[in-house]
Amino acid sequence: MELTRAYKFRIYPDAKRQSEIELQLTLSKEFYNLLLEKSIKSYREGNKKLSMAHLNKFAKEIENDKRFLQIYSQTRCEIKYRVLKAYQNFFRRVNEKKSGKRIKVGFPRFKSKDRYCSITYPQDNGSFAIVKKNKKHILRVSRIGGMQIKLHRSIEGRIKTLTIKKRGGEYFAIFTTVKEVELPKVENTNPVGIDMGLNSFIALSDGTKIEKPKFAKKAEKHIARWQRIIAKRHKGSKRREKAKLNLQRKWEHVANQSNDFAHKLSDKLVNSGYTSFAVEDLHIQNMVKNHNLAQSIYNASWNRFIQMLSYKAESAGMKVIKVVARNTSRQCSNCGNIQDMPLSIRGYNCNRCGMQMDRDINAAINIFNRATLGQRGSHAQGESVRPQRGAVLEELRTDKTHPLLDAVIA
Ligand SMILES: [Zn+2]
């Protein structure tokens, strides 16, 4: 099968290229927002679907303004995909709300200058190239020009896309590559369930617990501090812009730490002798928006971790299985009893069978059972258990996008 990887390198555009990048980002942002505006208008007029055909039509109208033709044609195409993706999320949430979930659903948001920080060249068809000049590597990009690139490791596989990203005043080039590989065959003899713990970062059905990483709490302090500073400074002032840059750097730093943590943990799990992984189907973005910054950093780390685990497990010939998340904490993994479990209670003490267990481990065993037995499969002694349909939602497949790519582009 084809495996996708992402590589991120620092690039050093001179003043002229920086202004070219700036121009491309500004135009791309405007293009994105105009596409979104037209999509929302069409939705309001009763057109409840949005397809690529619609977006192509909208794009044609927008391109009547010749300024937008300065954006490379395939980059424009990629912007349409970004809008489509934002819309698919929106439709998913609309459906979830219809089916009874208590969530707020708003249209995808317009991007501000600070939120639109990358441009993508989808295919390596001559729109970009790396050349060597006087012992230095130069990245040449259509509509931008040549920039020095620091290739700190070699790129393996065939390059598919290039993304230029500006973050915290620094510039990066991110390549995705594909490589054809032969997957090993793994017999599923040692599956494990993983719970996103309340007291731990994750808990496993075999009793293992992984502590929450410390960086989230630290980052929370720094970020809150810079947010306060920005709020105090005058809009449009130089000092405010400077503070915003600092905040962006803090976020970039947390994203790197989170990536690093997810990398190490997923490596560890894939190399621990487990043969498949069961996880809850959590749409974390849809979880109650809480104002606890550290918790939202944990949630993002969890997402990242699951993406990486899926990607690495798959590359190693193992599966990651998503199960229905309902009641994983409230159900007794021994007798199937369901009882209230307030967040303050750390242990599961079953009021029916008397089982006592760490709450996160109990949840991990439930997840394990759902993947291997069935959703409500009680497995009390003597009872036969048949797998129930609908317990396993899907096997996660990750060959389309690379977790790192989402992470670095976001
Ligand atoms: Zn019980």
mmCIF file of C-alpha atoms and ligand atoms in Angstrom:
data_model
loop_
_atom_site.group_PDB
_atom_site.id
_atom_site.type_symbol
_atom_site.label_atom_id
_atom_site.label_comp_id
_atom_site.label_asym_id
_atom_site.label_seq_id
_atom_site.Cartn_x
_atom_site.Cartn_y
_atom_site.Cartn_z
ATOM 1 C CA MET A 1 0.000 0.000 0.000
ATOM 2 C CA GLU A 2 0.934 3.652 -0.266
ATOM 3 C CA LEU A 3 2.194 5.354 2.847
ATOM 4 C CA THR A 4 2.102 9.101 3.265
ATOM 5 C CA ARG A 5 4.668 11.040 5.232
ATOM 6 C CA ALA A 6 5.198 14.705 5.976
ATOM 7 C CA TYR A 7 8.464 16.624 6.266
ATOM 8 C CA LYS A 8 8.792 20.091 7.689
ATOM 9 C CA PHE A 9 11.764 22.375 6.986
ATOM 10 C CA ARG A 10 12.604 25.959 7.824
ATOM 11 C CA ILE A 11 12.907 28.278 4.798
ATOM 12 C CA TYR A 12 14.490 31.720 4.590
ATOM 13 C CA PRO A 13 12.732 33.987 2.096
ATOM 14 C CA ASP A 14 14.386 37.387 1.525
ATOM 15 C CA ALA A 15 12.345 40.600 1.769
ATOM 16 C CA LYS A 16 11.094 40.327 -1.801
ATOM 17 C CA ARG A 17 9.941 36.695 -1.423
ATOM 18 C CA GLN A 18 8.404 37.499 1.931
ATOM 19 C CA SER A 19 6.219 40.106 0.287
ATOM 20 C CA GLU A 20 5.363 37.592 -2.478
ATOM 21 C CA ILE A 21 4.307 35.078 0.179
ATOM 22 C CA GLU A 22 2.344 37.798 1.939
ATOM 23 C CA LEU A 23 0.538 38.636 -1.291
ATOM 24 C CA GLN A 24 -0.271 34.963 -1.929
ATOM 25 C CA LEU A 25 -1.573 34.520 1.617
ATOM 26 C CA THR A 26 -3.732 37.630 1.407
ATOM 27 C CA LEU A 27 -5.204 36.686 -1.956
ATOM 28 C CA SER A 28 -5.759 33.085 -0.844
ATOM 29 C CA LYS A 29 -7.490 34.234 2.312
ATOM 30 C CA GLU A 30 -9.780 36.528 0.294
ATOM 31 C CA PHE A 31 -10.456 33.755 -2.192
ATOM 32 C CA TYR A 32 -11.329 31.371 0.654
ATOM 33 C CA ASN A 33 -13.640 33.882 2.308
ATOM 34 C CA LEU A 34 -15.430 34.719 -0.948
ATOM 35 C CA LEU A 35 -15.969 31.018 -1.658
ATOM 36 C CA LEU A 36 -17.325 30.597 1.833
ATOM 37 C CA GLU A 37 -19.595 33.614 1.475
ATOM 38 C CA LYS A 38 -21.092 32.218 -1.725
ATOM 39 C CA SER A 39 -21.510 28.772 -0.172
ATOM 40 C CA ILE A 40 -23.334 30.185 2.838
ATOM 41 C CA LYS A 41 -25.563 32.304 0.612
ATOM 42 C CA SER A 42 -26.429 29.249 -1.461
ATOM 43 C CA TYR A 43 -27.227 27.296 1.727
ATOM 44 C CA ARG A 44 -29.478 30.082 2.970
ATOM 45 C CA GLU A 45 -31.284 30.090 -0.366
ATOM 46 C CA GLY A 46 -32.274 26.494 0.276
ATOM 47 C CA ASN A 47 -29.446 24.664 -1.444
ATOM 48 C CA LYS A 48 -28.549 22.214 1.321
ATOM 49 C CA LYS A 49 -25.733 20.500 -0.522
ATOM 50 C CA LEU A 50 -22.309 21.718 -1.466
ATOM 51 C CA SER A 51 -20.249 19.822 -4.008
ATOM 52 C CA MET A 52 -17.069 20.482 -5.917
ATOM 53 C CA ALA A 53 -19.249 21.409 -8.906
ATOM 54 C CA HIS A 54 -20.839 24.213 -6.865
ATOM 55 C CA LEU A 55 -17.452 25.428 -5.711
ATOM 56 C CA ASN A 56 -16.098 25.380 -9.258
ATOM 57 C CA LYS A 57 -18.995 27.563 -10.312
ATOM 58 C CA PHE A 58 -18.428 29.993 -7.427
ATOM 59 C CA ALA A 59 -14.701 30.087 -8.171
ATOM 60 C CA LYS A 60 -15.354 31.003 -11.805
ATOM 61 C CA GLU A 61 -17.449 33.969 -10.681
ATOM 62 C CA ILE A 62 -14.806 35.103 -8.214
ATOM 63 C CA GLU A 63 -12.053 34.793 -10.813
ATOM 64 C CA ASN A 64 -13.753 37.499 -12.865
ATOM 65 C CA ASP A 65 -11.662 39.678 -10.613
ATOM 66 C CA LYS A 66 -8.335 39.073 -12.357
ATOM 67 C CA ARG A 67 -6.355 39.695 -9.157
ATOM 68 C CA PHE A 68 -7.100 36.142 -8.091
ATOM 69 C CA LEU A 69 -5.399 34.713 -11.147
ATOM 70 C CA GLN A 70 -2.153 35.629 -9.413
ATOM 71 C CA ILE A 71 -2.776 32.585 -7.230
ATOM 72 C CA TYR A 72 -1.374 29.464 -8.820
ATOM 73 C CA SER A 73 -4.256 27.501 -10.395
ATOM 74 C CA GLN A 74 -3.713 24.348 -8.336
ATOM 75 C CA THR A 75 -3.459 26.376 -5.183
ATOM 76 C CA ARG A 76 -6.866 27.825 -5.978
ATOM 77 C CA CYS A 77 -8.068 24.273 -6.393
ATOM 78 C CA GLU A 78 -6.713 23.340 -2.985
ATOM 79 C CA ILE A 79 -8.548 26.293 -1.419
ATOM 80 C CA LYS A 80 -11.793 24.856 -2.789
ATOM 81 C CA TYR A 81 -10.959 21.628 -0.971
ATOM 82 C CA ARG A 82 -10.414 23.554 2.264
ATOM 83 C CA VAL A 83 -13.883 25.109 1.944
ATOM 84 C CA LEU A 84 -15.372 21.723 1.077
ATOM 85 C CA LYS A 85 -13.748 20.163 4.128
ATOM 86 C CA ALA A 86 -14.999 22.948 6.411
ATOM 87 C CA TYR A 87 -18.459 22.409 4.968
ATOM 88 C CA GLN A 88 -18.374 18.648 5.449
ATOM 89 C CA ASN A 89 -17.641 19.252 9.134
ATOM 90 C CA PHE A 90 -20.514 21.705 9.246
ATOM 91 C CA PHE A 91 -22.939 19.199 7.664
ATOM 92 C CA ARG A 92 -21.788 16.463 10.015
ATOM 93 C CA ARG A 93 -22.574 18.724 12.962
ATOM 94 C CA VAL A 94 -25.964 19.677 11.510
ATOM 95 C CA ASN A 95 -26.792 15.970 11.286
ATOM 96 C CA GLU A 96 -25.559 15.295 14.794
ATOM 97 C CA LYS A 97 -27.782 18.076 16.069
ATOM 98 C CA LYS A 98 -30.745 16.610 14.177
ATOM 99 C CA SER A 99 -30.127 13.248 15.792
ATOM 100 C CA GLY A 100 -30.441 14.828 19.209
ATOM 101 C CA LYS A 101 -26.940 15.932 20.234
ATOM 102 C CA ARG A 102 -27.047 19.139 22.175
ATOM 103 C CA ILE A 103 -24.492 21.162 20.243
ATOM 104 C CA LYS A 104 -24.368 24.577 18.674
ATOM 105 C CA VAL A 105 -23.885 24.554 14.949
ATOM 106 C CA GLY A 106 -22.556 27.617 13.201
ATOM 107 C CA PHE A 107 -21.398 28.092 9.642
ATOM 108 C CA PRO A 108 -17.696 27.596 8.967
ATOM 109 C CA ARG A 109 -15.926 30.762 9.990
ATOM 110 C CA PHE A 110 -14.358 33.384 7.801
ATOM 111 C CA LYS A 111 -10.601 33.475 8.128
ATOM 112 C CA SER A 112 -8.761 36.474 9.420
ATOM 113 C CA LYS A 113 -5.242 37.350 8.362
ATOM 114 C CA ASP A 114 -3.898 35.649 11.474
ATOM 115 C CA ARG A 115 -5.839 32.457 10.803
ATOM 116 C CA TYR A 116 -4.869 32.015 7.203
ATOM 117 C CA CYS A 117 -1.208 31.184 7.298
ATOM 118 C CA SER A 118 -0.488 28.577 4.647
ATOM 119 C CA ILE A 119 -0.664 28.004 0.914
ATOM 120 C CA THR A 120 -0.495 24.599 -0.706
ATOM 121 C CA TYR A 121 0.798 23.452 -4.060
ATOM 122 C CA PRO A 122 -0.900 20.105 -4.517
ATOM 123 C CA GLN A 123 1.185 18.395 -7.173
ATOM 124 C CA ASP A 124 4.814 18.253 -7.990
ATOM 125 C CA ASN A 125 4.402 19.037 -11.650
ATOM 126 C CA GLY A 126 6.988 21.733 -11.908
ATOM 127 C CA SER A 127 5.289 24.257 -9.620
ATOM 128 C CA PHE A 128 8.097 23.734 -7.134
ATOM 129 C CA ALA A 129 11.565 22.216 -7.042
ATOM 130 C CA ILE A 130 14.624 21.982 -4.828
ATOM 131 C CA VAL A 131 17.923 22.833 -6.514
ATOM 132 C CA LYS A 132 21.493 22.970 -5.232
ATOM 133 C CA LYS A 133 23.434 26.167 -5.672
ATOM 134 C CA ASN A 134 26.832 26.951 -4.116
ATOM 135 C CA LYS A 135 26.426 24.100 -1.613
ATOM 136 C CA LYS A 136 23.086 25.578 -0.520
ATOM 137 C CA HIS A 137 19.650 24.156 -1.171
ATOM 138 C CA ILE A 138 17.183 26.490 -2.818
ATOM 139 C CA LEU A 139 13.458 25.880 -2.946
ATOM 140 C CA ARG A 140 11.946 27.396 -6.066
ATOM 141 C CA VAL A 141 8.212 27.967 -5.972
ATOM 142 C CA SER A 142 5.945 29.178 -8.733
ATOM 143 C CA ARG A 143 4.660 32.766 -8.200
ATOM 144 C CA ILE A 144 7.012 33.234 -5.217
ATOM 145 C CA GLY A 145 10.584 32.576 -6.334
ATOM 146 C CA GLY A 146 13.674 30.963 -4.798
ATOM 147 C CA MET A 147 14.344 30.671 -1.074
ATOM 148 C CA GLN A 148 17.057 28.991 0.922
ATOM 149 C CA ILE A 149 15.835 25.807 2.609
ATOM 150 C CA LYS A 150 17.481 23.961 5.482
ATOM 151 C CA LEU A 151 17.167 20.268 4.624
ATOM 152 C CA HIS A 152 18.002 18.708 7.971
ATOM 153 C CA ARG A 153 16.956 15.270 6.811
ATOM 154 C CA SER A 154 16.512 13.548 3.497
ATOM 155 C CA ILE A 155 13.108 13.213 1.889
ATOM 156 C CA GLU A 156 12.051 9.641 1.164
ATOM 157 C CA GLY A 157 9.398 8.721 -1.352
ATOM 158 C CA ARG A 158 7.711 10.693 -4.093
ATOM 159 C CA ILE A 159 6.817 14.299 -3.228
ATOM 160 C CA LYS A 160 3.117 15.023 -3.675
ATOM 161 C CA THR A 161 2.448 18.409 -2.134
ATOM 162 C CA LEU A 162 4.235 21.450 -0.846
ATOM 163 C CA THR A 163 2.781 23.782 1.773
ATOM 164 C CA ILE A 164 4.365 27.111 2.580
ATOM 165 C CA LYS A 165 3.516 28.205 6.085
ATOM 166 C CA LYS A 166 4.139 31.373 8.029
ATOM 167 C CA ARG A 167 3.933 31.145 11.778
ATOM 168 C CA GLY A 168 5.244 33.359 14.519
ATOM 169 C CA GLY A 169 7.290 35.354 12.010
ATOM 170 C CA GLU A 170 9.045 32.214 10.720
ATOM 171 C CA TYR A 171 8.593 30.399 7.424
ATOM 172 C CA PHE A 172 8.331 26.693 6.776
ATOM 173 C CA ALA A 173 8.064 24.342 3.822
ATOM 174 C CA ILE A 174 6.120 21.158 4.423
ATOM 175 C CA PHE A 175 6.287 18.314 1.917
ATOM 176 C CA THR A 176 4.075 15.284 1.845
ATOM 177 C CA THR A 177 5.422 12.215 0.148
ATOM 178 C CA VAL A 178 4.082 8.825 -0.779
ATOM 179 C CA LYS A 179 5.939 5.570 -0.775
ATOM 180 C CA GLU A 180 4.829 2.130 -1.861
ATOM 181 C CA VAL A 181 5.386 -0.393 0.928
ATOM 182 C CA GLU A 182 4.608 -4.024 1.601
ATOM 183 C CA LEU A 183 2.633 -4.371 4.834
ATOM 184 C CA PRO A 184 3.578 -7.084 7.306
ATOM 185 C CA LYS A 185 0.871 -9.590 8.226
ATOM 186 C CA VAL A 186 0.046 -9.454 11.926
ATOM 187 C CA GLU A 187 -2.170 -11.995 13.645
ATOM 188 C CA ASN A 188 -4.483 -10.263 16.106
ATOM 189 C CA THR A 189 -3.543 -12.177 19.238
ATOM 190 C CA ASN A 190 -3.127 -9.288 21.666
ATOM 191 C CA PRO A 191 -5.731 -6.539 21.159
ATOM 192 C CA VAL A 192 -5.930 -3.683 23.652
ATOM 193 C CA GLY A 193 -8.563 -1.044 24.550
ATOM 194 C CA ILE A 194 -7.539 2.581 25.084
ATOM 195 C CA ASP A 195 -9.513 5.092 27.125
ATOM 196 C CA MET A 196 -8.886 8.804 27.109
ATOM 197 C CA GLY A 197 -8.542 8.967 30.832
ATOM 198 C CA LEU A 198 -9.943 11.450 33.262
ATOM 199 C CA ASN A 199 -7.106 11.052 35.736
ATOM 200 C CA SER A 200 -4.509 9.860 33.250
ATOM 201 C CA PHE A 201 -3.756 10.748 29.632
ATOM 202 C CA ILE A 202 -4.685 7.260 28.548
ATOM 203 C CA ALA A 203 -5.584 4.059 30.346
ATOM 204 C CA LEU A 204 -5.267 0.619 28.728
ATOM 205 C CA SER A 205 -7.476 -2.402 29.216
ATOM 206 C CA ASP A 206 -4.484 -4.378 30.514
ATOM 207 C CA GLY A 207 -4.134 -1.972 33.431
ATOM 208 C CA THR A 208 -1.398 0.298 32.075
ATOM 209 C CA LYS A 209 -1.797 4.019 32.675
ATOM 210 C CA ILE A 210 0.053 6.877 30.996
ATOM 211 C CA GLU A 211 0.251 10.115 32.947
ATOM 212 C CA LYS A 212 -0.904 13.417 31.499
ATOM 213 C CA PRO A 213 2.011 15.341 29.981
ATOM 214 C CA LYS A 214 3.155 18.322 32.034
ATOM 215 C CA PHE A 215 3.555 20.782 29.170
ATOM 216 C CA ALA A 216 -0.169 21.565 28.914
ATOM 217 C CA LYS A 217 -0.335 23.163 32.349
ATOM 218 C CA LYS A 218 2.787 25.205 31.678
ATOM 219 C CA ALA A 219 1.556 26.317 28.272
ATOM 220 C CA GLU A 220 -1.768 27.307 29.792
ATOM 221 C CA LYS A 221 -0.034 29.876 31.978
ATOM 222 C CA HIS A 222 2.055 31.373 29.168
ATOM 223 C CA ILE A 223 -0.821 31.524 26.723
ATOM 224 C CA ALA A 224 -3.256 33.034 29.194
ATOM 225 C CA ARG A 225 -0.645 35.665 30.028
ATOM 226 C CA TRP A 226 -0.130 36.718 26.394
ATOM 227 C CA GLN A 227 -3.857 36.702 25.761
ATOM 228 C CA ARG A 228 -4.301 39.133 28.623
ATOM 229 C CA ILE A 229 -1.515 41.348 27.301
ATOM 230 C CA ILE A 230 -3.043 41.419 23.815
ATOM 231 C CA ALA A 231 -6.437 42.333 25.248
ATOM 232 C CA LYS A 232 -4.911 45.310 27.029
ATOM 233 C CA ARG A 233 -3.007 46.739 24.071
ATOM 234 C CA HIS A 234 -4.599 49.045 21.521
ATOM 235 C CA LYS A 235 -5.970 47.511 18.345
ATOM 236 C CA GLY A 236 -3.673 48.126 15.410
ATOM 237 C CA SER A 237 -0.757 49.170 17.605
ATOM 238 C CA LYS A 238 2.745 47.840 17.008
ATOM 239 C CA ARG A 239 2.985 46.569 20.568
ATOM 240 C CA ARG A 240 -0.213 44.566 20.103
ATOM 241 C CA GLU A 241 1.118 42.998 16.880
ATOM 242 C CA LYS A 242 4.282 42.093 18.736
ATOM 243 C CA ALA A 243 2.309 40.427 21.502
ATOM 244 C CA LYS A 244 0.290 38.511 18.905
ATOM 245 C CA LEU A 245 3.521 37.237 17.413
ATOM 246 C CA ASN A 246 4.605 36.053 20.843
ATOM 247 C CA LEU A 247 1.316 34.272 21.346
ATOM 248 C CA GLN A 248 1.650 32.550 17.970
ATOM 249 C CA ARG A 249 5.128 31.379 18.964
ATOM 250 C CA LYS A 250 3.746 29.943 22.193
ATOM 251 C CA TRP A 251 1.070 28.063 20.263
ATOM 252 C CA GLU A 252 3.638 26.770 17.786
ATOM 253 C CA HIS A 253 5.715 25.600 20.744
ATOM 254 C CA VAL A 254 2.784 23.739 22.332
ATOM 255 C CA ALA A 255 1.907 22.181 18.978
ATOM 256 C CA ASN A 256 5.483 20.923 18.705
ATOM 257 C CA GLN A 257 5.463 19.536 22.228
ATOM 258 C CA SER A 258 2.117 17.909 21.638
ATOM 259 C CA ASN A 259 3.378 16.384 18.407
ATOM 260 C CA ASP A 260 6.467 15.128 20.106
ATOM 261 C CA PHE A 261 4.477 13.551 22.925
ATOM 262 C CA ALA A 262 2.031 11.914 20.491
ATOM 263 C CA HIS A 263 4.936 10.589 18.428
ATOM 264 C CA LYS A 264 6.679 9.001 21.402
ATOM 265 C CA LEU A 265 3.534 7.500 22.900
ATOM 266 C CA SER A 266 2.275 6.069 19.606
ATOM 267 C CA ASP A 267 5.738 4.618 18.880
ATOM 268 C CA LYS A 268 5.761 3.036 22.297
ATOM 269 C CA LEU A 269 2.325 1.445 21.903
ATOM 270 C CA VAL A 270 2.967 0.124 18.417
ATOM 271 C CA ASN A 271 6.174 -1.485 19.676
ATOM 272 C CA SER A 272 4.748 -2.923 22.908
ATOM 273 C CA GLY A 273 3.508 -6.227 21.509
ATOM 274 C CA TYR A 274 -0.130 -5.241 21.066
ATOM 275 C CA THR A 275 -1.655 -6.391 17.803
ATOM 276 C CA SER A 276 -4.669 -4.063 17.465
ATOM 277 C CA PHE A 277 -6.067 -1.011 19.236
ATOM 278 C CA ALA A 278 -9.645 -0.121 20.165
ATOM 279 C CA VAL A 279 -10.474 3.527 20.829
ATOM 280 C CA GLU A 280 -13.589 5.563 21.502
ATOM 281 C CA ASP A 281 -15.199 7.542 18.748
ATOM 282 C CA LEU A 282 -14.780 10.991 20.216
ATOM 283 C CA HIS A 283 -15.388 14.050 18.137
ATOM 284 C CA ILE A 284 -13.421 16.175 20.453
ATOM 285 C CA GLN A 285 -14.070 19.406 18.612
ATOM 286 C CA ASN A 286 -17.725 18.818 19.329
ATOM 287 C CA MET A 287 -17.308 18.112 22.985
ATOM 288 C CA VAL A 288 -18.639 20.772 25.264
ATOM 289 C CA LYS A 289 -16.393 23.751 24.675
ATOM 290 C CA ASN A 290 -14.803 24.285 28.027
ATOM 291 C CA HIS A 291 -12.747 27.242 28.976
ATOM 292 C CA ASN A 292 -10.099 25.110 30.533
ATOM 293 C CA LEU A 293 -7.151 25.712 28.248
ATOM 294 C CA ALA A 294 -5.092 22.817 29.607
ATOM 295 C CA GLN A 295 -7.979 20.432 28.915
ATOM 296 C CA SER A 296 -8.342 21.652 25.348
ATOM 297 C CA ILE A 297 -4.616 21.098 24.868
ATOM 298 C CA TYR A 298 -5.021 17.520 26.192
ATOM 299 C CA ASN A 299 -7.934 17.021 23.799
ATOM 300 C CA ALA A 300 -5.892 18.218 20.860
ATOM 301 C CA SER A 301 -3.003 15.981 21.951
ATOM 302 C CA TRP A 302 -5.380 13.051 22.161
ATOM 303 C CA ASN A 303 -6.615 13.684 18.606
ATOM 304 C CA ARG A 304 -3.065 13.936 17.387
ATOM 305 C CA PHE A 305 -2.103 10.782 19.267
ATOM 306 C CA ILE A 306 -4.982 8.776 17.757
ATOM 307 C CA GLN A 307 -4.114 9.988 14.266
ATOM 308 C CA MET A 308 -0.496 8.997 14.707
ATOM 309 C CA LEU A 309 -1.348 5.688 16.338
ATOM 310 C CA SER A 310 -3.661 4.843 13.427
ATOM 311 C CA TYR A 311 -1.059 5.792 10.909
ATOM 312 C CA LYS A 312 1.757 3.906 12.584
ATOM 313 C CA ALA A 313 -0.351 0.857 13.457
ATOM 314 C CA GLU A 314 -1.508 0.630 9.883
ATOM 315 C CA SER A 315 2.038 0.870 8.583
ATOM 316 C CA ALA A 316 2.903 -2.015 10.889
ATOM 317 C CA GLY A 317 -0.008 -4.137 9.626
ATOM 318 C CA MET A 318 -2.215 -3.573 12.698
ATOM 319 C CA LYS A 319 -5.706 -2.171 12.995
ATOM 320 C CA VAL A 320 -7.175 0.663 15.015
ATOM 321 C CA ILE A 321 -10.876 0.175 15.686
ATOM 322 C CA LYS A 322 -13.279 2.919 16.726
ATOM 323 C CA VAL A 323 -16.176 1.995 18.996
ATOM 324 C CA VAL A 324 -19.291 3.820 20.188
ATOM 325 C CA ALA A 325 -18.285 6.002 23.101
ATOM 326 C CA ARG A 326 -21.562 6.046 24.991
ATOM 327 C CA ASN A 327 -21.432 5.009 28.644
ATOM 328 C CA THR A 328 -17.880 3.688 28.547
ATOM 329 C CA SER A 329 -17.269 5.327 31.936
ATOM 330 C CA ARG A 330 -20.656 4.513 33.448
ATOM 331 C CA GLN A 331 -20.785 0.843 32.563
ATOM 332 C CA CYS A 332 -19.398 -1.910 34.781
ATOM 333 C CA SER A 333 -16.921 -3.925 32.721
ATOM 334 C CA ASN A 334 -17.710 -6.984 34.791
ATOM 335 C CA CYS A 335 -21.519 -7.206 34.861
ATOM 336 C CA GLY A 336 -22.709 -4.550 32.410
ATOM 337 C CA ASN A 337 -24.515 -2.510 35.083
ATOM 338 C CA ILE A 338 -24.813 1.192 34.287
ATOM 339 C CA GLN A 339 -24.516 3.709 37.087
ATOM 340 C CA ASP A 340 -23.796 7.411 37.434
ATOM 341 C CA MET A 341 -20.138 8.282 37.612
ATOM 342 C CA PRO A 342 -19.625 11.912 38.639
ATOM 343 C CA LEU A 343 -16.279 13.325 37.516
ATOM 344 C CA SER A 344 -15.066 13.547 41.103
ATOM 345 C CA ILE A 345 -15.123 9.768 41.600
ATOM 346 C CA ARG A 346 -11.812 8.120 40.744
ATOM 347 C CA GLY A 347 -12.784 4.478 41.174
ATOM 348 C CA TYR A 348 -15.604 2.356 39.770
ATOM 349 C CA ASN A 349 -17.435 0.599 42.600
ATOM 350 C CA CYS A 350 -20.222 -1.397 41.020
ATOM 351 C CA ASN A 351 -23.440 -1.231 43.027
ATOM 352 C CA ARG A 352 -24.652 -4.471 41.432
ATOM 353 C CA CYS A 353 -21.748 -6.936 41.419
ATOM 354 C CA GLY A 354 -19.413 -5.122 43.801
ATOM 355 C CA MET A 355 -16.468 -4.900 41.399
ATOM 356 C CA GLN A 356 -13.914 -2.243 42.318
ATOM 357 C CA MET A 357 -11.571 -0.798 39.740
ATOM 358 C CA ASP A 358 -9.866 2.396 38.601
ATOM 359 C CA ARG A 359 -12.471 4.308 36.579
ATOM 360 C CA ASP A 360 -10.234 4.829 33.527
ATOM 361 C CA ILE A 361 -9.128 1.188 33.393
ATOM 362 C CA ASN A 362 -12.774 0.075 33.691
ATOM 363 C CA ALA A 363 -13.618 2.320 30.716
ATOM 364 C CA ALA A 364 -10.675 0.923 28.732
ATOM 365 C CA ILE A 365 -11.946 -2.625 29.322
ATOM 366 C CA ASN A 366 -15.402 -1.572 28.103
ATOM 367 C CA ILE A 367 -13.811 -0.205 24.947
ATOM 368 C CA PHE A 368 -11.858 -3.420 24.542
ATOM 369 C CA ASN A 369 -15.070 -5.451 24.971
ATOM 370 C CA ARG A 370 -16.983 -3.383 22.467
ATOM 371 C CA ALA A 371 -14.336 -3.922 19.847
ATOM 372 C CA THR A 372 -13.951 -7.622 20.502
ATOM 373 C CA LEU A 373 -17.413 -8.692 21.693
ATOM 374 C CA GLY A 374 -20.095 -6.200 20.866
ATOM 375 C CA GLN A 375 -21.476 -2.957 22.119
ATOM 376 C CA ARG A 376 -23.681 -4.010 24.982
ATOM 377 C CA GLY A 377 -22.239 -7.469 25.253
ATOM 378 C CA SER A 378 -22.405 -8.388 28.883
ATOM 379 C CA HIS A 379 -19.830 -11.021 29.568
ATOM 380 C CA ALA A 380 -20.804 -12.050 33.017
ATOM 381 C CA GLN A 381 -19.886 -15.628 33.720
ATOM 382 C CA GLY A 382 -21.970 -18.244 32.016
ATOM 383 C CA GLU A 383 -23.645 -15.857 29.642
ATOM 384 C CA SER A 384 -22.971 -16.322 26.014
ATOM 385 C CA VAL A 385 -22.139 -13.165 24.212
ATOM 386 C CA ARG A 386 -22.704 -12.478 20.577
ATOM 387 C CA PRO A 387 -21.114 -9.513 18.920
ATOM 388 C CA GLN A 388 -23.703 -6.864 18.220
ATOM 389 C CA ARG A 389 -23.909 -4.937 15.042
ATOM 390 C CA GLY A 390 -23.037 -1.319 15.220
ATOM 391 C CA ALA A 391 -20.527 -1.652 18.005
ATOM 392 C CA VAL A 392 -17.526 -1.165 15.845
ATOM 393 C CA LEU A 393 -17.996 2.054 13.950
ATOM 394 C CA GLU A 394 -15.126 1.795 11.579
ATOM 395 C CA GLU A 395 -11.582 0.792 11.235
ATOM 396 C CA LEU A 396 -9.596 3.953 11.096
ATOM 397 C CA ARG A 397 -7.853 4.446 7.823
ATOM 398 C CA THR A 398 -5.281 7.083 7.494
ATOM 399 C CA ASP A 399 -3.717 6.669 4.113
ATOM 400 C CA LYS A 400 -5.357 9.812 2.783
ATOM 401 C CA THR A 401 -3.865 12.445 5.015
ATOM 402 C CA HIS A 402 -0.943 12.473 7.329
ATOM 403 C CA PRO A 403 -1.481 13.529 10.951
ATOM 404 C CA LEU A 404 1.611 15.671 10.890
ATOM 405 C CA LEU A 405 0.302 17.555 7.916
ATOM 406 C CA ASP A 406 -2.897 18.510 9.705
ATOM 407 C CA ALA A 407 -0.879 19.384 12.725
ATOM 408 C CA VAL A 408 1.637 21.593 11.041
ATOM 409 C CA ILE A 409 -0.818 23.308 8.763
ATOM 410 C CA ALA A 410 -3.389 24.074 11.430
HETATM 411 ZN ZN ZN B 1 -20.817 -4.817 38.098
#
